[in-house]
XYZ file of C-alpha atoms in Angstrom:
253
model
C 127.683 191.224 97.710
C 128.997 191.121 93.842
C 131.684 188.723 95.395
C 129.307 186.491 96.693
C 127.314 187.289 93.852
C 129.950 184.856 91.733
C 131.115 182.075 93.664
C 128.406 180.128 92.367
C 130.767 180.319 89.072
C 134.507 180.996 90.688
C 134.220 177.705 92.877
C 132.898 174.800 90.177
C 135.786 177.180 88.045
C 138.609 176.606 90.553
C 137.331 173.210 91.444
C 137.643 172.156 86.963
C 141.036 173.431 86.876
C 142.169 171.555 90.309
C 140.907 168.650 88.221
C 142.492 169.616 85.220
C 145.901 169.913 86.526
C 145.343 166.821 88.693
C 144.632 165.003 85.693
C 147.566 166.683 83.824
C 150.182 165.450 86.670
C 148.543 162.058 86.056
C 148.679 161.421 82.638
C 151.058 164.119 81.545
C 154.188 162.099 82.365
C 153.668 158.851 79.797
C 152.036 161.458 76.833
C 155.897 161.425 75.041
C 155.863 157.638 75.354
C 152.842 157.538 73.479
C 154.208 158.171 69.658
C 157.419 156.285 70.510
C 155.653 153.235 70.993
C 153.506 153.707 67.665
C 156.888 154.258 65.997
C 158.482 151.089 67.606
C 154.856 149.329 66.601
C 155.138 150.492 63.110
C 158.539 150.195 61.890
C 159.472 146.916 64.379
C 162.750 148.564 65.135
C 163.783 149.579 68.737
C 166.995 150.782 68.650
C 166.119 154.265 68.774
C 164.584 153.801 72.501
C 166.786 153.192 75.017
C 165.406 150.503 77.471
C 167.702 151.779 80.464
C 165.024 154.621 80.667
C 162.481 151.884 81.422
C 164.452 150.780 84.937
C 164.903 154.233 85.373
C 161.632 155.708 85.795
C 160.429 152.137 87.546
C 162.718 152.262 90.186
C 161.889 155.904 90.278
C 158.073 155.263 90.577
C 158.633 152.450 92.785
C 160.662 154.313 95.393
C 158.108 156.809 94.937
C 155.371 154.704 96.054
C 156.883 153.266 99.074
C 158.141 156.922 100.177
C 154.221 157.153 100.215
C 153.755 154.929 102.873
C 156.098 157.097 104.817
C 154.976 160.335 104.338
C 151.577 160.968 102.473
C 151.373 162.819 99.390
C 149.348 164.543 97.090
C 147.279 161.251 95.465
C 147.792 162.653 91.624
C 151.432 161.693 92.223
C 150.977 158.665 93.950
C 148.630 157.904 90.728
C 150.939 159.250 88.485
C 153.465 156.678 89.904
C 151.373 153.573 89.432
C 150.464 154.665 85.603
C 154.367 155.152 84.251
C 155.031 152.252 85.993
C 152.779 150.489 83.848
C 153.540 152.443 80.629
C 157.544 151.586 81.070
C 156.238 147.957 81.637
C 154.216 148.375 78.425
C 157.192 149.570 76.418
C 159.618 147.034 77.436
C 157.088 144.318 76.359
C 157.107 145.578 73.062
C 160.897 146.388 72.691
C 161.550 143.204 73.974
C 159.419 141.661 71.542
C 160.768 143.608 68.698
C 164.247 142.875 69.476
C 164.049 139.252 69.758
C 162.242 138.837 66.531
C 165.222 140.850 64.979
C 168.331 138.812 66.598
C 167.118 135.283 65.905
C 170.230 133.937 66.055
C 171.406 136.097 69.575
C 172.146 133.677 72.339
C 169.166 133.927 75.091
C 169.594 135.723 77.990
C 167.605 135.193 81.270
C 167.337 137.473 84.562
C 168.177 133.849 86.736
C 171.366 134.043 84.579
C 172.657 136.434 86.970
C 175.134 138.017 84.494
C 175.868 141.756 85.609
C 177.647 142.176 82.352
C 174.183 141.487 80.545
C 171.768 143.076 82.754
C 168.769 144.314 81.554
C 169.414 143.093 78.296
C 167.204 139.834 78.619
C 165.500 138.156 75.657
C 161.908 137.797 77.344
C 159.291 139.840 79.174
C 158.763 138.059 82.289
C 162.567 138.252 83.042
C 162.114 141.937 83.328
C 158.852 140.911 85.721
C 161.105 139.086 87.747
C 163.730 141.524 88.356
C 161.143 144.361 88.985
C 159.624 142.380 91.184
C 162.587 141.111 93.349
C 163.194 144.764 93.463
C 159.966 146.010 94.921
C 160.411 143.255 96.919
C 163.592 144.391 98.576
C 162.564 147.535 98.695
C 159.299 147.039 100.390
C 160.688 145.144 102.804
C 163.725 147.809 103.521
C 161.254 149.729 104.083
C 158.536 148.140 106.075
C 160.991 147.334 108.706
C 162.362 151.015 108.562
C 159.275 152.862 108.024
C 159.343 154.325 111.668
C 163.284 156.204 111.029
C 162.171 159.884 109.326
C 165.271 160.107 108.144
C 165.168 156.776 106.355
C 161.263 157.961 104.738
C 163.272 161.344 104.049
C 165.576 159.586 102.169
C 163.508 157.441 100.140
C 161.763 160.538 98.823
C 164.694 162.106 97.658
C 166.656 159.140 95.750
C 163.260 158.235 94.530
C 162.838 162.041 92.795
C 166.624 162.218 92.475
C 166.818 159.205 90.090
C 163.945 160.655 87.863
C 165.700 164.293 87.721
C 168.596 162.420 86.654
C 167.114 161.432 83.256
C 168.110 164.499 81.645
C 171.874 164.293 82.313
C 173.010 161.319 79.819
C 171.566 163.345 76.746
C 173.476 166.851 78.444
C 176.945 164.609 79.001
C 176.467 163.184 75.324
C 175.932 166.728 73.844
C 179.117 168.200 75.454
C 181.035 165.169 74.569
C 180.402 165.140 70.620
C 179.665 169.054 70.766
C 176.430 168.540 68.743
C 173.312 168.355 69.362
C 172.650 166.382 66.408
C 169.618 163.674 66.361
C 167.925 165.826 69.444
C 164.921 166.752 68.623
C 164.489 170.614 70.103
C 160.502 170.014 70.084
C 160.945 167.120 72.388
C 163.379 169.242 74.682
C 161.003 171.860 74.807
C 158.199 169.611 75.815
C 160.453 168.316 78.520
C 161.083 172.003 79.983
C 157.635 172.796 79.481
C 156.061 169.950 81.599
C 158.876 169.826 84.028
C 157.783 173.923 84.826
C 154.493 172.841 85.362
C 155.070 169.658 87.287
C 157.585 171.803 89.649
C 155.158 174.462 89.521
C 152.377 171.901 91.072
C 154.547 170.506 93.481
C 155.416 174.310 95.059
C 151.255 175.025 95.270
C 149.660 171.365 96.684
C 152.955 172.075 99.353
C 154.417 168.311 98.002
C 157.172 167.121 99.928
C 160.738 169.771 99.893
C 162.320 166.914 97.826
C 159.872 167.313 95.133
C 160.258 170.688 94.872
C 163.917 170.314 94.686
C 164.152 167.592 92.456
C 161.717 168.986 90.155
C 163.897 172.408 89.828
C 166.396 170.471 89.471
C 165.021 168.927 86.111
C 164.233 171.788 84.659
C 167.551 173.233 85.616
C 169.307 169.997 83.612
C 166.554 170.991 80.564
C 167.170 174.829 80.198
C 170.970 173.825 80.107
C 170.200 171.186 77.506
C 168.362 173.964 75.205
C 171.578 175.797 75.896
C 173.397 173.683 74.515
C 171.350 173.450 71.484
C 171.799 177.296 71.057
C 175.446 177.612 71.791
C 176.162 174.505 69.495
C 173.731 176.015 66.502
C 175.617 179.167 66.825
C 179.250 177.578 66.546
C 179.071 174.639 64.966
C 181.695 171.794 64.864
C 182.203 169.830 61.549
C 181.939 166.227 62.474
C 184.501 163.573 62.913
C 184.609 161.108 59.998
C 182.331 158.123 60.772
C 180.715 159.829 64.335
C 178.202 158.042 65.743
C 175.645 160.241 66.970
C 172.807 158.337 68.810
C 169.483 160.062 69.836
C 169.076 160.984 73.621
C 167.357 158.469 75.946
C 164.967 160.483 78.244
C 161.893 161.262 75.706
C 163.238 158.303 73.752
């Protein structure tokens, strides 16, 4: 009877934080985006923000959605999806901008240039547009016509979570190369590990597809060893080379 005696508060309780963490999965993702773009907005310089992370979290997001269409998912995710999407496409307006009006006198690159040795490094917006598009495109259609082969869907899934759980590794492979961990910020790392955990930890209770799961352990795997680095570096440091170059990581940046 006293258990009865409290659902009327335990289920509108478990129901806000189903919400809340729904809503966290959603909007979670793009929150480190957020003060990069101010910065970018404020001090018109974007070479701290490496646009590469862009086309990798939309291809990401794009596989992701299509995988949808294959096997259905948790919506948050799907939602979460469509939202970076538009945040990456939000950022690389503004870098974009910001470089162009900075290299006035850079020869103008275009997307129907077809230069591999320049991709992705276009001087306007809607070249970007295009190639996302022809992408999704492809994609799509890849998958419309394979849609009914589970191990095609299967594999969608995974490169899709794959390719985001790779973000982590050019900032671990540039740490063990110069042996520093100079210009990381430990904060950022920390917020990485810290919504990776929980993002893992959601996928393993809605019962999200195994490459989810995976993926996402894998991320916070590629985090901890990051922060590892950070300790083992702090603890032994290396004096620098004369003239090193150290630039900042690219997956919060």
């Amino acid at each position: 009877m006293e258990a009865e005696g409290l659902d009327w508060l335990l289920v509108p309780l478990h129901q806000l934080v189903s919400w809340g963490a729904a809503a966290a999965m959603v909007f979670g993702g793009v929150v480190p985006y957020v003060p990069q773009y101010r910065d970018i907005r404020r001090t018109q310089n974007a070479d701290g923000f490496s646009t590469y992370v862009c086309l990798v979290l939309l291809v990401a997001n794009i596989l992701r959605i299509l995988f949808w269409f294959g096997r259905r998912f948790e919506s948050p995710l799907l939602w979460q999806s469509a939202i970076m999407i538009l945040t990456m496409l939000l950022m690389l307006k503004l870098c974009t901008e910001v470089r162009v009006a900075n290299e006035l006198n850079a020869r103008r690159r275009s997307f129907a240039d077809f230069d591999p040795h320049h991709f992705w490094q276009w001087s306007s917006f809607s070249d970007y547009v295009q190639c996302v598009l022809a992408f999704t495109g492809v994609a799509g259609y890849v998958t419309y016509v394979s849609i009914d082969s589970a191990l095609f869907v299967e594999t969608l899934g995974f490169l899709a979570v794959l390719t985001e759980a790779m973000l982590g590794v050019p900032q671990l492979y540039r740490n063990h190369r110069h042996q520093s961990t100079e210009g990381m910020s430990i904060k950022m790392v920390l917020m990485w590990t810290s919504g990776d955990a929980f993002k893992t930890a959601y996928f393993l209770l809605k019962g999200a597809p195994l490459q989810f799961s995976v993926c996402g352990l894998l991320q916070v795997l590629v985090d901890l060893a990051i922060l590892g680095q950070a300790y083992a570096f702090a603890c032994h440091p290396q004096k620098p080379a004369p003239h090193a170059v150290h630039p900042a990581g690219t997956k919060a940046l």
